[in-house]
Tab-separated table of C-alpha atoms in Angstrom:
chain	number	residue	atom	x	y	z
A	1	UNK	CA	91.064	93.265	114.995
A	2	UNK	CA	92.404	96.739	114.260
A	3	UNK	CA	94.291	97.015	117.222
A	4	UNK	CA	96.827	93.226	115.910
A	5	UNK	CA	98.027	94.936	113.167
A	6	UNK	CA	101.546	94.944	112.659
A	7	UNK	CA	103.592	97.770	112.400
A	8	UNK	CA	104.753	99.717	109.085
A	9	UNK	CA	107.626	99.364	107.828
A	10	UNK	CA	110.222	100.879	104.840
A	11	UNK	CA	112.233	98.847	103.292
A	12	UNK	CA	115.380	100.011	101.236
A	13	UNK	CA	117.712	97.076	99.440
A	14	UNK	CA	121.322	97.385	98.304
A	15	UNK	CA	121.239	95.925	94.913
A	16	UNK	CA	125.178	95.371	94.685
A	17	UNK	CA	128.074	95.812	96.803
A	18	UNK	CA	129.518	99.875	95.631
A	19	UNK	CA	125.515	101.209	95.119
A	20	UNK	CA	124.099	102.748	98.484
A	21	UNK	CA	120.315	101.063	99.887
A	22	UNK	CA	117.499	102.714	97.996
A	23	UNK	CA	114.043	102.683	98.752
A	24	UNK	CA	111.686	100.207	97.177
A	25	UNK	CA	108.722	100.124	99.564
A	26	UNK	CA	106.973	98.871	102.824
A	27	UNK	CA	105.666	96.146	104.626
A	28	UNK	CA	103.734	95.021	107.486
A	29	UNK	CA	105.850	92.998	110.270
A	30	UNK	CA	105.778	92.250	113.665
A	31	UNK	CA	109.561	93.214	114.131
A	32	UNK	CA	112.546	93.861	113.405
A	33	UNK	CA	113.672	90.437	112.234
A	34	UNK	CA	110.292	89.476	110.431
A	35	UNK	CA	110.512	92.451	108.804
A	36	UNK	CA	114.262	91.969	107.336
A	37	UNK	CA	112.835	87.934	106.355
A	38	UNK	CA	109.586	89.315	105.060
A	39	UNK	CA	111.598	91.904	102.962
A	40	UNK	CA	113.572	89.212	101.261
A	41	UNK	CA	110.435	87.028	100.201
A	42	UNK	CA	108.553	90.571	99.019
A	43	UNK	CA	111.466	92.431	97.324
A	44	UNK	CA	114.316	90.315	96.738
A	45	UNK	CA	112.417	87.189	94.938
A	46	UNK	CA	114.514	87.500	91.905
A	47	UNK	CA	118.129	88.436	93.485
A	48	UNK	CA	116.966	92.378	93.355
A	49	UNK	CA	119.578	92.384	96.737
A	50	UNK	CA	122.532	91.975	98.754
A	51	UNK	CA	121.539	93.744	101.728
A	52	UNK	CA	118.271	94.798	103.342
A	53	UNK	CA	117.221	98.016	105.931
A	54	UNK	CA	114.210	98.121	107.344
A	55	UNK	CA	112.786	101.136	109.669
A	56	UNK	CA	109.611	101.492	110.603
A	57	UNK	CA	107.933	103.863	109.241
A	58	UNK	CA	106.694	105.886	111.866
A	59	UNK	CA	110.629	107.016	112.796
A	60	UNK	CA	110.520	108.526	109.448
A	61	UNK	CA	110.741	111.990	109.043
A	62	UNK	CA	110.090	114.159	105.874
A	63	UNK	CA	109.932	117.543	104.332
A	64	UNK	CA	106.343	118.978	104.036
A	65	UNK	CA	105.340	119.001	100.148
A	66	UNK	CA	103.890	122.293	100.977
A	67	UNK	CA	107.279	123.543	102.003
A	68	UNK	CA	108.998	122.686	99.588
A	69	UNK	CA	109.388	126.206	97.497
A	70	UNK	CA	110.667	127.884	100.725
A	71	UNK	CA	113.101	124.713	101.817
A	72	UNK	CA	115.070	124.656	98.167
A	73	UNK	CA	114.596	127.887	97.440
A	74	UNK	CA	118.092	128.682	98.788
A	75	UNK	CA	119.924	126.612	96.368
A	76	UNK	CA	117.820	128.051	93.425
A	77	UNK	CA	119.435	131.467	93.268
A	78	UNK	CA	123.222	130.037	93.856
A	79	UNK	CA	123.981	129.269	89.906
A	80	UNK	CA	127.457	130.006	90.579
A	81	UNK	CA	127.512	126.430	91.907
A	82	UNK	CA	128.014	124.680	88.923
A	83	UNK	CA	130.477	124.520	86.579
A	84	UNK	CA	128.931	125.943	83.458
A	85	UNK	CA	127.988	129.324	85.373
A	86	UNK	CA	132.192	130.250	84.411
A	87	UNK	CA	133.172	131.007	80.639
A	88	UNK	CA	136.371	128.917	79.949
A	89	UNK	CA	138.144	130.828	76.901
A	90	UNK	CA	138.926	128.907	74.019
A	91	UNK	CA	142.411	127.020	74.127
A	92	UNK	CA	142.121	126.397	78.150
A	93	UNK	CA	141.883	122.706	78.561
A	94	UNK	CA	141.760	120.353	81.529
A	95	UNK	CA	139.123	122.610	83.291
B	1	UNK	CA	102.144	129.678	102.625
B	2	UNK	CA	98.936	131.941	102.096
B	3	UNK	CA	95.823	129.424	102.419
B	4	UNK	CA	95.116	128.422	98.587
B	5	UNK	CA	90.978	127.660	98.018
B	6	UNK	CA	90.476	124.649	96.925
B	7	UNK	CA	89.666	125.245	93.273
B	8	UNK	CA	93.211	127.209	93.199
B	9	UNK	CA	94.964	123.475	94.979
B	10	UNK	CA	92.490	121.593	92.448
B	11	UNK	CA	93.641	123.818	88.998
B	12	UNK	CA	97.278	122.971	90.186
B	13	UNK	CA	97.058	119.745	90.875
B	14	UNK	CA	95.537	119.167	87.353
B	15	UNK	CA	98.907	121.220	86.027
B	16	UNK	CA	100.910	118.756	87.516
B	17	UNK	CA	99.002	116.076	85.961
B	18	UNK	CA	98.813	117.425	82.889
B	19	UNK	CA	102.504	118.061	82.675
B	20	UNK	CA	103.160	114.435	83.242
B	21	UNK	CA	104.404	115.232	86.863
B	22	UNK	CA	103.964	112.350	89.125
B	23	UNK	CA	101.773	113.123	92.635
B	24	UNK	CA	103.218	111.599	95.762
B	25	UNK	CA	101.684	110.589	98.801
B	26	UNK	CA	102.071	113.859	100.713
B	27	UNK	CA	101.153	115.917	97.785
B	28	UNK	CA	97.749	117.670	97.719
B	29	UNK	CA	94.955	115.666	95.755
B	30	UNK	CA	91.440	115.737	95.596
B	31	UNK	CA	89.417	113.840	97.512
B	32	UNK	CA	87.980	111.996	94.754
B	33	UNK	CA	91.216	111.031	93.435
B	34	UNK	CA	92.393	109.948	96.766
B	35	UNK	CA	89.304	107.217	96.746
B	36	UNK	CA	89.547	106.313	93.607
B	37	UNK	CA	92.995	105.514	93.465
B	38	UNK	CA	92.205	103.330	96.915
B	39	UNK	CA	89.264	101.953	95.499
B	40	UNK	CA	91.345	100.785	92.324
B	41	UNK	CA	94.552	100.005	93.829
B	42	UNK	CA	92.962	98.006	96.730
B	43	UNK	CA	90.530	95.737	94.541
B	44	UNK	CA	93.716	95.313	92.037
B	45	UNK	CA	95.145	94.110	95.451
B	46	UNK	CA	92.608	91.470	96.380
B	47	UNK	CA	92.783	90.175	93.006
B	48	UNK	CA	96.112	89.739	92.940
B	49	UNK	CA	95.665	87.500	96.399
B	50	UNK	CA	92.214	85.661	95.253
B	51	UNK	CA	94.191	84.939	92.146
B	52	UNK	CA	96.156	82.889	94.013
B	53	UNK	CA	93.249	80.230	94.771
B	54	UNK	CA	92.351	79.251	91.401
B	55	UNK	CA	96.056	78.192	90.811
B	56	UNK	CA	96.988	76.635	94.179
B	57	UNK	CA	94.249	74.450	93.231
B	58	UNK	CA	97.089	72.585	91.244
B	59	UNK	CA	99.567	72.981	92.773
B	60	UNK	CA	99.530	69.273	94.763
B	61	UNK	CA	98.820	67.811	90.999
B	62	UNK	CA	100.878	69.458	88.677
B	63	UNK	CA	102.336	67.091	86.153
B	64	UNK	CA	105.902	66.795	87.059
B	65	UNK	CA	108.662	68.885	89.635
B	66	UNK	CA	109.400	71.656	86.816
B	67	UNK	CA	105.885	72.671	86.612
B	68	UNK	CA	105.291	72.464	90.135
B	69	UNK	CA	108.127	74.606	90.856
B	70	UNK	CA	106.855	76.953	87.923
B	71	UNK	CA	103.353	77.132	89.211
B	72	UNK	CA	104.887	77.542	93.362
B	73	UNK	CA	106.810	80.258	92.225
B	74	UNK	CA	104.219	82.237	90.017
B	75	UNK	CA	101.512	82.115	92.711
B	76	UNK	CA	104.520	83.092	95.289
B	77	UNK	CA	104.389	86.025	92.794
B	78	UNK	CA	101.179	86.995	93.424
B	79	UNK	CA	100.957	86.975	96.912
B	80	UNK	CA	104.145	89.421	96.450
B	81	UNK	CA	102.195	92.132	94.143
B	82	UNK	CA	99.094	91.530	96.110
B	83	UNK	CA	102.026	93.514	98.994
B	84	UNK	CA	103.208	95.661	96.533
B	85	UNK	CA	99.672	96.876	96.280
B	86	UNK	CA	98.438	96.929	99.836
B	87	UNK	CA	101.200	99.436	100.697
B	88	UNK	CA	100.238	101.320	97.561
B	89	UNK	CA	97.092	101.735	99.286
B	90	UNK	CA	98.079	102.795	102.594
B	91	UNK	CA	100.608	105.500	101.190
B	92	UNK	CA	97.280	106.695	100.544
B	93	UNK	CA	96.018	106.393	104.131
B	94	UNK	CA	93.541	103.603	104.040
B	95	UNK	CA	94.124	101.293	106.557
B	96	UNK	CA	95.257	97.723	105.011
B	97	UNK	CA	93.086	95.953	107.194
B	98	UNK	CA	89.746	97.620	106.893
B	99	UNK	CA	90.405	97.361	102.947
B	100	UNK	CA	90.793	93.594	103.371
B	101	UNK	CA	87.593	93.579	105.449
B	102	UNK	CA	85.896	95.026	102.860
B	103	UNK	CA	86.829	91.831	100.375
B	104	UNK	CA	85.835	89.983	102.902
B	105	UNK	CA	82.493	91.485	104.086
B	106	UNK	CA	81.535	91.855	99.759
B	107	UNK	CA	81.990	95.647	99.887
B	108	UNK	CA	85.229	95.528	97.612
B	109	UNK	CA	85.279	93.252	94.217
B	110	UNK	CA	88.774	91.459	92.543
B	111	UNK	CA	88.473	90.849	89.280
B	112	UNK	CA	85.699	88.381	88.102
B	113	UNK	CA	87.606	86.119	86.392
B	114	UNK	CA	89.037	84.516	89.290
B	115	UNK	CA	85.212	83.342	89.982
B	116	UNK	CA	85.899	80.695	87.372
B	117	UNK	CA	86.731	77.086	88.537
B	118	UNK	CA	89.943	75.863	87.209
B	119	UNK	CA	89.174	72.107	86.372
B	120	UNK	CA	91.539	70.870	84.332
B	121	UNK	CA	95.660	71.259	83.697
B	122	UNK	CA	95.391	72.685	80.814
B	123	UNK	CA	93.613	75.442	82.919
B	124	UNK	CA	97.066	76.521	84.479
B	125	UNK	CA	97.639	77.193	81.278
B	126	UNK	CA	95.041	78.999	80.034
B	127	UNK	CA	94.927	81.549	82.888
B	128	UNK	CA	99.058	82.512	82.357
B	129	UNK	CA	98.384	82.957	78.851
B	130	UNK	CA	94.923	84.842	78.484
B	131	UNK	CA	94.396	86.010	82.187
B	132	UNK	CA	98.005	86.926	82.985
B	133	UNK	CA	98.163	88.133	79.143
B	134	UNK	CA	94.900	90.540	79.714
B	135	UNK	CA	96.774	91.417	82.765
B	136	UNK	CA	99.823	92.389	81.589
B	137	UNK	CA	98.027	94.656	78.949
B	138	UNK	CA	95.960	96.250	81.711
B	139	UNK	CA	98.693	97.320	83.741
B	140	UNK	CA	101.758	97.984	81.057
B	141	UNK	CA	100.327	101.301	81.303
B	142	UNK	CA	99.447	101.839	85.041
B	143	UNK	CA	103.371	101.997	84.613
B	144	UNK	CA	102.739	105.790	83.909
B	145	UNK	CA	99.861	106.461	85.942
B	146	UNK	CA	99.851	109.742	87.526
B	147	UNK	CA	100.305	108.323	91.158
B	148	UNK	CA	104.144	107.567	92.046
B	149	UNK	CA	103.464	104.704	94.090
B	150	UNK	CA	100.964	102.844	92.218
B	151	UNK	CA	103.187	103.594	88.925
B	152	UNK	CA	106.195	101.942	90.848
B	153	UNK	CA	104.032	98.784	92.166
B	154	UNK	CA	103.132	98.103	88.226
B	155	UNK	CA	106.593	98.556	86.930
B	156	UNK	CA	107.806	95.909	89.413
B	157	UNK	CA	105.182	93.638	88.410
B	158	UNK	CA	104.906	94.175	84.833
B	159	UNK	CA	108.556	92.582	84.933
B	160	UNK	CA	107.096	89.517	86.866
B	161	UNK	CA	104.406	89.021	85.352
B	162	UNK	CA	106.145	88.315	81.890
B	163	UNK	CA	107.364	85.111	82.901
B	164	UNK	CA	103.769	83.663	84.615
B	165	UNK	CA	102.339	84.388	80.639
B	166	UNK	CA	105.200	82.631	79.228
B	167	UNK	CA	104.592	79.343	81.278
B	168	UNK	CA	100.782	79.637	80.897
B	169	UNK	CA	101.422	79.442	76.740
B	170	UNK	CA	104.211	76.598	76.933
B	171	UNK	CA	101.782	74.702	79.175
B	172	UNK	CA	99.289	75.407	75.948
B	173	UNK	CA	101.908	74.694	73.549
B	174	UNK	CA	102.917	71.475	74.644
B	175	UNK	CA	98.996	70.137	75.801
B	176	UNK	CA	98.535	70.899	71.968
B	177	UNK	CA	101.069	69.706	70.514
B	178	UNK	CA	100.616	66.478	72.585
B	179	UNK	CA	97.876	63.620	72.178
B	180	UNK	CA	94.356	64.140	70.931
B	181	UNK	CA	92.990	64.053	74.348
B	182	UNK	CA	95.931	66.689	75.616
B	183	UNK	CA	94.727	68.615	72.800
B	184	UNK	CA	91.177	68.582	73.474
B	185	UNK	CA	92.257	69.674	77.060
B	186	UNK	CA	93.654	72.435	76.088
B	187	UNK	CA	90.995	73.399	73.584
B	188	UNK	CA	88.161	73.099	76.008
B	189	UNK	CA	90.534	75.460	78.421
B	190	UNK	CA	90.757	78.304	75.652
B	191	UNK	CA	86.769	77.949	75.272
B	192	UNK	CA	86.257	78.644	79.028
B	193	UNK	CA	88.567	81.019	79.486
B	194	UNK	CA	88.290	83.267	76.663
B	195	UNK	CA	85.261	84.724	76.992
B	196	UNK	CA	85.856	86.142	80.828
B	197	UNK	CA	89.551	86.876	79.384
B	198	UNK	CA	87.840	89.867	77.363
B	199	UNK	CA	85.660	90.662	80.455
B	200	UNK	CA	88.912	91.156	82.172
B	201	UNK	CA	88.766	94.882	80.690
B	202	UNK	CA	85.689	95.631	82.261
B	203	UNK	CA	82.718	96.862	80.286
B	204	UNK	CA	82.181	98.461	77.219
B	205	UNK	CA	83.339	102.354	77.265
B	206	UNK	CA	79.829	103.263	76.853
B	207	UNK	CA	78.828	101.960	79.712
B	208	UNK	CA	81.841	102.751	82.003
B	209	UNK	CA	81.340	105.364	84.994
B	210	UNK	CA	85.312	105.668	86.111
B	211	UNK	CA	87.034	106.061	82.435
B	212	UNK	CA	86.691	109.589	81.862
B	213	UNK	CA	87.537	110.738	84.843
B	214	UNK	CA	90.181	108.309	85.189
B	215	UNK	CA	91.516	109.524	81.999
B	216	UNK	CA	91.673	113.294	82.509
B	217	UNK	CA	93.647	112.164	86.113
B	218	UNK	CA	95.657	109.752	84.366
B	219	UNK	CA	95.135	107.289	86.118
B	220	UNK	CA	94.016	105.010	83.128
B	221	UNK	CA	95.444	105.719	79.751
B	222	UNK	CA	93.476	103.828	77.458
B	223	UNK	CA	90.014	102.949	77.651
B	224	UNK	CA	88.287	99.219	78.218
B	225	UNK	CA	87.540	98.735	74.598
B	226	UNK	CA	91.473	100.175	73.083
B	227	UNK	CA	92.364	97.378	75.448
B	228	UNK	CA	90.293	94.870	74.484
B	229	UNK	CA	91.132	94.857	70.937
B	230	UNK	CA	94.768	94.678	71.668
B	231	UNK	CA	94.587	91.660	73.665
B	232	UNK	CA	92.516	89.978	70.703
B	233	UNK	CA	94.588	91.289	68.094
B	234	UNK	CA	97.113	89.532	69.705
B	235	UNK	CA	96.159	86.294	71.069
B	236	UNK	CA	93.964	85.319	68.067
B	237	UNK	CA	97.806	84.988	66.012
B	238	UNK	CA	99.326	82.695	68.793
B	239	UNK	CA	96.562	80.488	68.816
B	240	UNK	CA	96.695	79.712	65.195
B	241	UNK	CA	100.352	79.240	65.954
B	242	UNK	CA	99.576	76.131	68.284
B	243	UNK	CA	97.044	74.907	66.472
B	244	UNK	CA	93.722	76.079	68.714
B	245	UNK	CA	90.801	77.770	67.661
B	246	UNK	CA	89.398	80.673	69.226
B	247	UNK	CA	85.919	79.953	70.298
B	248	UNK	CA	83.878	83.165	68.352
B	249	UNK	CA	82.607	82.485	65.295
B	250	UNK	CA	82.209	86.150	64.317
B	251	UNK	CA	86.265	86.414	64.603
B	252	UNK	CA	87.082	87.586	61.459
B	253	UNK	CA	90.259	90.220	60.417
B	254	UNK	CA	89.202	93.596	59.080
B	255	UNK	CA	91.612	95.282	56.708
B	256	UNK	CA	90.248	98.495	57.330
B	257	UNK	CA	91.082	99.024	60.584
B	258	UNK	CA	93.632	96.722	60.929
B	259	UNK	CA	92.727	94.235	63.808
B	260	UNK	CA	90.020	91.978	64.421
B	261	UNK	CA	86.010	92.005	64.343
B	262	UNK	CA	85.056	89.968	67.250
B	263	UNK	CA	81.674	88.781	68.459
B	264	UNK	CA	79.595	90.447	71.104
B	265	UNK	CA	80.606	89.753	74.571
B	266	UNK	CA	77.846	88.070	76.943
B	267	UNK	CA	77.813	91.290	79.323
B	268	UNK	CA	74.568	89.595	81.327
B	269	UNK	CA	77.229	86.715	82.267
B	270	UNK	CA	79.980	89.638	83.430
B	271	UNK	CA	77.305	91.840	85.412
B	272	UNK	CA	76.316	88.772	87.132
B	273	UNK	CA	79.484	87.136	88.205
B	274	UNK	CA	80.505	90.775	89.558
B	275	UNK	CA	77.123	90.837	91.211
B	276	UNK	CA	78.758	87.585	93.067
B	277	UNK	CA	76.785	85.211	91.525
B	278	UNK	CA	79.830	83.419	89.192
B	279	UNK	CA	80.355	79.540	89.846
B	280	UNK	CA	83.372	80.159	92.615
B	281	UNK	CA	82.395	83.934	94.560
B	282	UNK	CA	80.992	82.092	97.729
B	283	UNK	CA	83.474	79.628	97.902
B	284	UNK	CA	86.795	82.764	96.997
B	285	UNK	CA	85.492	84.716	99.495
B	286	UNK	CA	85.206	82.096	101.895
B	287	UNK	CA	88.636	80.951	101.742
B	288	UNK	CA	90.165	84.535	102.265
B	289	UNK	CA	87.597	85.440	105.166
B	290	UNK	CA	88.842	81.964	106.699
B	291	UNK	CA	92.780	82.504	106.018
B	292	UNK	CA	92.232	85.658	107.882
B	293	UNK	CA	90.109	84.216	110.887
B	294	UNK	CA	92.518	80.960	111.338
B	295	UNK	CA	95.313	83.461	111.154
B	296	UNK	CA	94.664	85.620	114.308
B	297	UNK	CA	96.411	83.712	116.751
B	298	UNK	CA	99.366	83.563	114.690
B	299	UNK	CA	99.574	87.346	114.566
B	300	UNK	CA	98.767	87.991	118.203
B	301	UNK	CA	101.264	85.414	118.983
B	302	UNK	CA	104.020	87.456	116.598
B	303	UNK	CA	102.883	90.181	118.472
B	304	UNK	CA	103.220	89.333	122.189
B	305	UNK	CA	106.864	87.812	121.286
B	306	UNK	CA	107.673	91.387	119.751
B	307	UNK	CA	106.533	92.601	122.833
B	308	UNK	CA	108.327	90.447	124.972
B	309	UNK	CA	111.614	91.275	123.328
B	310	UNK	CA	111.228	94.896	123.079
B	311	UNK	CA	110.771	94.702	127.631
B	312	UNK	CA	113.676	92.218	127.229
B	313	UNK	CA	115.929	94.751	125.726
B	314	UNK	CA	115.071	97.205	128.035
B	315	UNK	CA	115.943	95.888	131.025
């Protein structure tokens, strides 16, 4: 029976029009289109969406958890990124 | 990376825990946390879709359209977190199927009190105010359980659920504020169903093999018993409000500790019912092994037309 299952999929909803699609978890369809009409009735029961992506999972790609320290590590060292690295004297305003 | 031994991955991991840091699904985790979080999350699963039975019962005879509607929508609901939870399981790697198999095949339990017929109206109600109540309190704080996606599931249907224990007590409310034989209804409802309510928890801390471990993971953050004498602490005030009696005559309020003595729960009943002999296992499990069955040709036939399509679009 193994062998009918439907493919994974991930499902990410817009909640309102200005907000970008955000992930909110996976299903099991048999496409494309079941998966978008399965989405609504799983995610969107109580108007949690405006617009629905759906991928299947296996076309994700991610980071290894393992490889994490070496992947960010770059951005650790680079305080000089944000604002509050600079000293503003007193009296300077509008910075 | 240098290669880590596993009791340097395993003090880590407990770190994490320990520091309130959430695991993922890629993250390293023992073994035994791996199955026991698919152990738990899948059974919470297959309650979540048994659940379903013992309310679509009524469905065809609830009272009016509004309750209908109500009723349609909570067990749409469940069927919904019983998804939630499936996918919780496979971000653990278990395959959703094989889990489902093992409902079917007796392997996996749901949670016993969905072996309990549902013979009256007043039933509906009883089960959205003590079984969805005992829910609710069970998995309030799964919402900070150490695993992400699990955590997530429960915070999504924590929100739901409010709503199915809200109709459950207006459907009590209004059978007892109704006539004598309404009343009486709903009285004999609370009798049956309070009892395997307090079950819900599972058994006493004593005699429970997963708490302390589940504990120190954080996976569970209070024990059976804390649980239990929440849920009685506060039900026992709402039902004086409607005018029904809880059905233990050792119910009394103790100053001292501030919540209620309560009489000694039938655990012989509780062990037996999980044990699959309650009035409804056969009949639970039946149903689900025959959605499934009576079901394959619909998903082979969803998955040919996907197939067809997909050559379709190539071409």
């Amino acid at each position: 029976m193994a062998n009918n299952e439907w493919p994974l999929w991930e499902v990410f909803i817009r909640s309102k029009q200005g907000l970008s699609h955000k992930h909110v978890g996976s299903l099991r369809a048999a496409d494309a289109e079941m998966a978008v009409e399965n989405a609504r009735d799983v995610y969107t029961r109580r108007s949690e969406g405006i617009s629905i992506w759906v991928v299947e999972s296996n076309n994700v790609h991610a980071s290894h958890p393992t490889e994490a320290d070496s992947l960010f590590e770059p951005a650790h060292s680079k305080v000089y990124r944000h604002p509050t690295f600079y000293d503003v004297p007193d009296g300077i305003e509008h910075m | 990376m240098a290669e880590l031994n596993i009791q340097e991955l395993e003090r880590r991991f407990q770190e994490k825990i320990d520091n309130d840091i959430r695991i993922e699904p890629n993250d390293w985790m023992p073994e035994r946390y791996r199955q026991t979080l698919i152990r738990q999350i899948s059974q919470h699963a297959h309650s979540e879709i048994v659940g379903m039975l013992p309310e679509g019962n009524w469905i065809t005879r609830a009272p009016n359209l509004r309750r209908k509607a109500v009723l349609l929508a909570k067990v749409q609901d469940e069927a919904g977190h019983g998804l939630y939870l499936y996918s919780a399981t496979e971000t653990l790697g278990a395959d959703r199927e094989e889990t489902i198999d093992d409902l079917h095949s007796g392997k996996a339990k749901y949670s016993s009190i969905f072996n309990y017929p549902t013979l009256s109206w007043a039933d509906m109600g009883a089960v959205g105010w003590l079984v969805d109540g005992a829910a609710i309190m069970n998995q309030v704080p799964l919402c900070r359980c150490s695993y992400g996606p699990y955590a997530r599931a429960m915070v999504r249907v924590c929100k739901e659920e409010s709503f199915h224990q809200r109709q459950g007590f207006e459907i009590m409310m209004k059978l007892a504020a109704g006539s004598e034989e309404q009343k009486a209804m709903a009285q004999d409802a609370l009798n049956r169903f309070w009892w395997p309510a307090l079950m819900m928890f599972g058994p006493p801390d004593a005699d429970s093999k997963h708490t302390a471990q589940s504990m120190a993971w954080k996976i569970k953050r209070n024990t059976n018993d804390e649980l239990r004498q929440q849920m009685v602490d506060i039900t026992v005030p709402q039902a004086e409000m409607i005018g029904l009696t809880i059905p233990d005559p050792d119910l009394k309020w103790n100053e001292e500790k501030g919540g209620y003595d309560f009489g000694e729960i039938d655990w012989d009943e509780f062990w037996n019912v999980v044990k699959g002999n309650g009035p409804c296992n056969k009949e639970r499990v039946e149903a689900r092994r025959k959605a499934k069955e009576n079901g394959e040709w619909v998903r082979e036939a969803a998955n040919a037309y996907a197939a067809k399509q997909k050559m379709k679009k190539a071409s």
